CSV table of C-alpha atoms in Angstrom, one decimal:
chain,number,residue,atom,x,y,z
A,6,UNK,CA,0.0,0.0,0.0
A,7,UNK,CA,3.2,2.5,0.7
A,8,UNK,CA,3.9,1.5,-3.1
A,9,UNK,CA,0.8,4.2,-4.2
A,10,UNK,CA,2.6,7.1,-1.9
A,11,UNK,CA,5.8,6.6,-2.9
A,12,UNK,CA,4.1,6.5,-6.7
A,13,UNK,CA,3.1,10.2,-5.9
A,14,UNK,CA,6.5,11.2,-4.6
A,15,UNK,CA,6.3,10.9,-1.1
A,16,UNK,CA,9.5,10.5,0.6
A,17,UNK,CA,10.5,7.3,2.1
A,18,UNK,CA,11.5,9.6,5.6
A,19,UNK,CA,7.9,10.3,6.0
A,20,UNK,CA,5.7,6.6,5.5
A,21,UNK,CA,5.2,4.6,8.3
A,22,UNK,CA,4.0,1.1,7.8
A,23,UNK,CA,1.1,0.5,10.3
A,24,UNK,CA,-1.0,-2.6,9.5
A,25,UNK,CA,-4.1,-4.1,10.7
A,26,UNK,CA,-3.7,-6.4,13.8
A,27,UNK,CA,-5.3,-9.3,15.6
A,28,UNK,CA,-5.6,-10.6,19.2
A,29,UNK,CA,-3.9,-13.9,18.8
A,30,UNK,CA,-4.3,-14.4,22.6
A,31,UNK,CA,-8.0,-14.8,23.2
A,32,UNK,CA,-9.1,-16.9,26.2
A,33,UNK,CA,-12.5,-17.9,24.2
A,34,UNK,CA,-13.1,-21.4,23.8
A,35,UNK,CA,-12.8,-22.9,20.3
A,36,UNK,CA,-16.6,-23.3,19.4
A,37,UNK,CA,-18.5,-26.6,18.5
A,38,UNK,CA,-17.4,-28.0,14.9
A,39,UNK,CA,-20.4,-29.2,13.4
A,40,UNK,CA,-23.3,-26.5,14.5
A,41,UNK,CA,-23.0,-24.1,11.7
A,42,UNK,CA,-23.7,-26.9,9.5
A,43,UNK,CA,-26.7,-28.6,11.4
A,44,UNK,CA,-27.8,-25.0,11.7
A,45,UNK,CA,-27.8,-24.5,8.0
A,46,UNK,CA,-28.5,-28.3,6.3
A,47,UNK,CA,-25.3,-28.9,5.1
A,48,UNK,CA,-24.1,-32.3,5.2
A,49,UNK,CA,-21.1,-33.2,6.9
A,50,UNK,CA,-19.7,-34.2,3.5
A,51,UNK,CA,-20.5,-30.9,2.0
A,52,UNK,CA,-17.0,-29.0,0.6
A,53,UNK,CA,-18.6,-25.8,1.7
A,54,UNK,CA,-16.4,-22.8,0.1
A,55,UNK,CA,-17.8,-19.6,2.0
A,56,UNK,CA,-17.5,-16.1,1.3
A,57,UNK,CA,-18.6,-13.6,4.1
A,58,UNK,CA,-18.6,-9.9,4.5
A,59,UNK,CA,-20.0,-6.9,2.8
A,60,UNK,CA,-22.1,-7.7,-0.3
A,61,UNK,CA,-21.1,-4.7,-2.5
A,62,UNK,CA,-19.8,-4.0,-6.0
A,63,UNK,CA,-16.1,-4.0,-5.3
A,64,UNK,CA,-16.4,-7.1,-3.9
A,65,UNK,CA,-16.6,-8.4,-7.5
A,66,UNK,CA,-19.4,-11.7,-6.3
A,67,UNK,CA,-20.7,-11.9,-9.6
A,68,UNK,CA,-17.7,-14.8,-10.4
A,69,UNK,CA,-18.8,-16.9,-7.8
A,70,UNK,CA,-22.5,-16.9,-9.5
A,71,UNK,CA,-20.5,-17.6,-12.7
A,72,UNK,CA,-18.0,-20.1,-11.1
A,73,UNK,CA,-20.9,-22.6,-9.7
A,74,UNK,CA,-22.5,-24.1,-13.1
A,75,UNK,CA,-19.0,-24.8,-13.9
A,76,UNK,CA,-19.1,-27.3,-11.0
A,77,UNK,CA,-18.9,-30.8,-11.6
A,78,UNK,CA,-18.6,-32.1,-8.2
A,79,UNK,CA,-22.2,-31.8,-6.9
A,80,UNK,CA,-20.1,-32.4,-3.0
A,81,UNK,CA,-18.8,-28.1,-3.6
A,82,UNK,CA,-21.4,-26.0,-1.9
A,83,UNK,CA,-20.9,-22.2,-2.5
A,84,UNK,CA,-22.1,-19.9,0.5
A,85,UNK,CA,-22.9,-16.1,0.2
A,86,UNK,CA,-23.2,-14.9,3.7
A,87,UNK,CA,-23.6,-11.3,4.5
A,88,UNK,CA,-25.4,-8.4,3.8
A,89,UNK,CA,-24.8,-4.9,1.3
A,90,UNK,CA,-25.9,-3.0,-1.0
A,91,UNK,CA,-25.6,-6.2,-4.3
A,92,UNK,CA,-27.3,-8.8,-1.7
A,93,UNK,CA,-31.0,-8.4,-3.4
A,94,UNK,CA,-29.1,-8.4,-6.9
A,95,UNK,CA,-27.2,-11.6,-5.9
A,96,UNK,CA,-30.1,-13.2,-4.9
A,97,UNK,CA,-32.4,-12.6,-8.0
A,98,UNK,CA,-29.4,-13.8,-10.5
A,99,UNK,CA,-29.5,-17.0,-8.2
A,100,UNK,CA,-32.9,-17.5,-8.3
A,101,UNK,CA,-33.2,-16.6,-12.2
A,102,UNK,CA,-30.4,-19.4,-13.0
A,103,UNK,CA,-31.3,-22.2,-11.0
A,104,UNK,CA,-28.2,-22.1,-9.1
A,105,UNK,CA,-28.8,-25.1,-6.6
A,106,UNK,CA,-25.0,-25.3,-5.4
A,107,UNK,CA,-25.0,-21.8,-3.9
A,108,UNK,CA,-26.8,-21.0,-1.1
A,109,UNK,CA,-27.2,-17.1,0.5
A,110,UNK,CA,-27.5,-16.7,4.1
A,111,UNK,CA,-27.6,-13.5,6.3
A,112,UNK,CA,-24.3,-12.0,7.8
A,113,UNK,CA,-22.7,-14.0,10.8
A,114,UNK,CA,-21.8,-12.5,13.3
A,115,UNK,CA,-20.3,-13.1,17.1
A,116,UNK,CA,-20.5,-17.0,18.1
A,117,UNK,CA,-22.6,-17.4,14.9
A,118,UNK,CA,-19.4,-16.9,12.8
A,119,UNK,CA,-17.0,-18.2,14.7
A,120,UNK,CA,-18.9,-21.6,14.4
A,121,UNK,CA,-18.9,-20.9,10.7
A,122,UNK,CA,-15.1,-21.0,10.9
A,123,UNK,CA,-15.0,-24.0,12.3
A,124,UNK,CA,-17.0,-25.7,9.5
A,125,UNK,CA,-15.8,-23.9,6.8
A,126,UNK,CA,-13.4,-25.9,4.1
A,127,UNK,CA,-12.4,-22.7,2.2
A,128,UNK,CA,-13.1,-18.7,2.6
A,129,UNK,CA,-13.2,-16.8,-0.2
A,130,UNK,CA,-12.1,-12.7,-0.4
A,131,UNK,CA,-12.7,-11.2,-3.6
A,132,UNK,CA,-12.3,-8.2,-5.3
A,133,UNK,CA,-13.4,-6.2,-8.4
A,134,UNK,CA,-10.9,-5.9,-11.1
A,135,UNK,CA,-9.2,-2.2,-10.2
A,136,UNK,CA,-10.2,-2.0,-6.6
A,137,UNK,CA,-8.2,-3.7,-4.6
A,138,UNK,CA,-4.5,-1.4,-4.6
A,139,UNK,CA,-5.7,1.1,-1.9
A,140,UNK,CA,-7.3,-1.2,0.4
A,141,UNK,CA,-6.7,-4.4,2.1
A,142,UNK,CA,-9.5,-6.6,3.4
A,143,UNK,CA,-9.1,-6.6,7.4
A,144,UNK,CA,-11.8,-9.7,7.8
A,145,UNK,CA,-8.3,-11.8,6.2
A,146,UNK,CA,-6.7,-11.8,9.4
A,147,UNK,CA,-8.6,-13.8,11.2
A,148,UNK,CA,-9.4,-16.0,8.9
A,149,UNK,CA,-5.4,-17.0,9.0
A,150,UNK,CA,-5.8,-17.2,12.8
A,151,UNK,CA,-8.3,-19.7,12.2
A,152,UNK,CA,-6.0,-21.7,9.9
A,153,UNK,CA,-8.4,-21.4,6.9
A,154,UNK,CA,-7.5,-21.7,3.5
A,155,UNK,CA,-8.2,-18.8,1.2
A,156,UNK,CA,-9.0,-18.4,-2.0
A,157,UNK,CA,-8.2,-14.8,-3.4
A,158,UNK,CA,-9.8,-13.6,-6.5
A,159,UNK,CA,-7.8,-10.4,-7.4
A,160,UNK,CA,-5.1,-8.2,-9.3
A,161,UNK,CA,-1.9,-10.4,-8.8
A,162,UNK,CA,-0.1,-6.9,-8.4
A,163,UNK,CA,-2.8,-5.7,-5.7
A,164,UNK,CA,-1.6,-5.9,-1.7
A,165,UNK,CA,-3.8,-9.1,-1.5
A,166,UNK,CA,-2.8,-11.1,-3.7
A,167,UNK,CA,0.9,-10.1,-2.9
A,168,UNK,CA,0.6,-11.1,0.3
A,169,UNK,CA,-0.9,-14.4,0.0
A,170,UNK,CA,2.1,-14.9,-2.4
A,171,UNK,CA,4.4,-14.2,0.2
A,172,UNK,CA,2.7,-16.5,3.1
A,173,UNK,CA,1.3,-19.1,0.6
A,174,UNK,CA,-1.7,-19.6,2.4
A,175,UNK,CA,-3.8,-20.5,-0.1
A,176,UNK,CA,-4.4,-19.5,-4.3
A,177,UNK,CA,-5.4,-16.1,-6.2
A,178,UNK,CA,-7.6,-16.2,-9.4
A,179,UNK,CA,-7.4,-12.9,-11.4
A,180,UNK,CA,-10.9,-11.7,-11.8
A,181,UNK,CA,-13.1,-13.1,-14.5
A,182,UNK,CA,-11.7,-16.3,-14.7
A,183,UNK,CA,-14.7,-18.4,-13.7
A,184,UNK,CA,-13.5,-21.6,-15.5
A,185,UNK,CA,-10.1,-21.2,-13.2
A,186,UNK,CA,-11.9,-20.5,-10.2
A,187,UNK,CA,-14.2,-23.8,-10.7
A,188,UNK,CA,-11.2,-26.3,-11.8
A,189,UNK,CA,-9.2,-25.3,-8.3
A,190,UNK,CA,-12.1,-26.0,-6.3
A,191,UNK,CA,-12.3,-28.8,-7.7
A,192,UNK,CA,-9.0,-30.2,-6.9
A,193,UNK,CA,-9.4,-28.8,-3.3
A,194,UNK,CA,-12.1,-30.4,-2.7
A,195,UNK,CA,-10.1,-33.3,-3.3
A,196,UNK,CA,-6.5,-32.4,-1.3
A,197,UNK,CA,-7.4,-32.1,2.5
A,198,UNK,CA,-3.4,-32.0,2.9
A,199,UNK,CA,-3.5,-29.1,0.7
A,200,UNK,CA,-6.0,-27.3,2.2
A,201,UNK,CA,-4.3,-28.4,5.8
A,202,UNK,CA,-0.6,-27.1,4.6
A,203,UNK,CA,-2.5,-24.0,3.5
A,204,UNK,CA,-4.4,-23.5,7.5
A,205,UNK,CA,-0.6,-24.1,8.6
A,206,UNK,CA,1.1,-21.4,6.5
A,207,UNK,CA,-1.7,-19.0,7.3
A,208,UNK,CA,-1.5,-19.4,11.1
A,209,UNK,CA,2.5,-18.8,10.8
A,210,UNK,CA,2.3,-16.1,8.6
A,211,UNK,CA,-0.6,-14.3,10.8
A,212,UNK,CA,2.1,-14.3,13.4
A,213,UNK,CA,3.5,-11.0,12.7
A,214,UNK,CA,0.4,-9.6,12.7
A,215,UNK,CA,0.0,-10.0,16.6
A,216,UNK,CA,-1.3,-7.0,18.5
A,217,UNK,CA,1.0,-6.5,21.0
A,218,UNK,CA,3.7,-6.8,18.2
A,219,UNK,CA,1.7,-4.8,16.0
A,220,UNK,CA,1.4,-1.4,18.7
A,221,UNK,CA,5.2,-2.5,20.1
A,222,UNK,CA,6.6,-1.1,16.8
A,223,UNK,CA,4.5,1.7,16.2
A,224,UNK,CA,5.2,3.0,19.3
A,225,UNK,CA,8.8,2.7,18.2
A,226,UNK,CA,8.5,4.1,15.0
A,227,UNK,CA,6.8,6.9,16.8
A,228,UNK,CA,9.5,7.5,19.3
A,229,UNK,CA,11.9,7.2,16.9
A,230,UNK,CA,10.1,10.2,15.5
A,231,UNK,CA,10.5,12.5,18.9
């Protein structure tokens, strides 16, 4: 993201990298595997690949509505879960093309989505073509703490997909490349030591991330300053 100041001439003496962080030390029990599926129908069997969040346009959803016909393995289950200002759109399209393998459920929240972590095979974060250089998606965080796979669909030269180069926590699809998108779920669906190598890398690479790490060196960097 410094790469966009520096772009307009910024000098290096005056950016200060300070990124999101995460409370890796939580004394909250792990919740129940299984509830957000016998909450929801899904069978235990179910390869259920989840996105969650906002529902808006720059979160580019449309290629998971284009991704799921391309399914072959009726076992993939994509779920929509969250709320914005596409979710009405989303839902027509579904309803309009018979799309059986997605299902579209309200946003999670608290215990609610934590249980949904638990169940979850693979999280998607996606992003419109163009949009994703001056943000990054904070949600990603703890999805590494909860040693999910992700599956990015985004610039390969936007901060996301740079960083899940970097910590290889999972695979980017550049945007509009349904057919892509559909033939790696596939083979995820069928790699559990994939998608566990993938949880492992996440958890590691979330590390640095730590709040107390996180505020240590800004306050640094701050002092450094004075």
């Amino acid at each position: 993201m410094l790469a966009v100041f520096r772009g307009k001439g910024v000098p290096e003496s005056k950016l200060i990298y300070f990124p999101n962080a995460i409370d890796l030390k939580s004394d909250t029990p792990p919740p129940v595997r299984g509830e957000f599926r016998r909450r929801h129908g899904f069978a235990e069997a179910e390869f259920l690949a989840i996105y969650a969040g906002n529902l808006g346009v720059k979160q580019g959803l449309n290629v998971l509505l284009e991704t799921a016909p391309l399914l072959r393995n009726p076992r993939i289950r994509i779920v929509i879960c969250g709320d914005g200002a596409q979710r009405e759109a989303l839902a027509q399209r579904v309803r309009e093309l018979k799309l059986g393998n997605i299902t579209m459920l309200p946003l999670q929240q608290g215990e609610d989505y934590r249980e949904l972590l638990a169940d979850v095979d693979v999280c998607f974060i996606t992003q419109q073509a163009g949009s994703g250089n001056s943000f990054f998606p904070s949600k990603l965080l703890g999805l590494l703490a909860a040693a999910k796979p992700v599956v990015t669909v985004a610039a390969p030269e936007c901060e996301l997909a740079l960083s899940l180069a970097e910590g290889k926590f999972g695979v980017n699809i550049p945007p509009g490349h349904p057919r892509q998108l559909a033939d790696l779920l596939e083979a995820l669906a069928q790699d559990p030591q994939r998608l566990a190598e993938y949880g492992a890398a996440g958890q590691r690479y979330v590390e640095q991330f730590e709040k107390g790490r996180v505020f240590q060196d800004f306050a640094s960097e701050l002092q450094s300053i004075g």
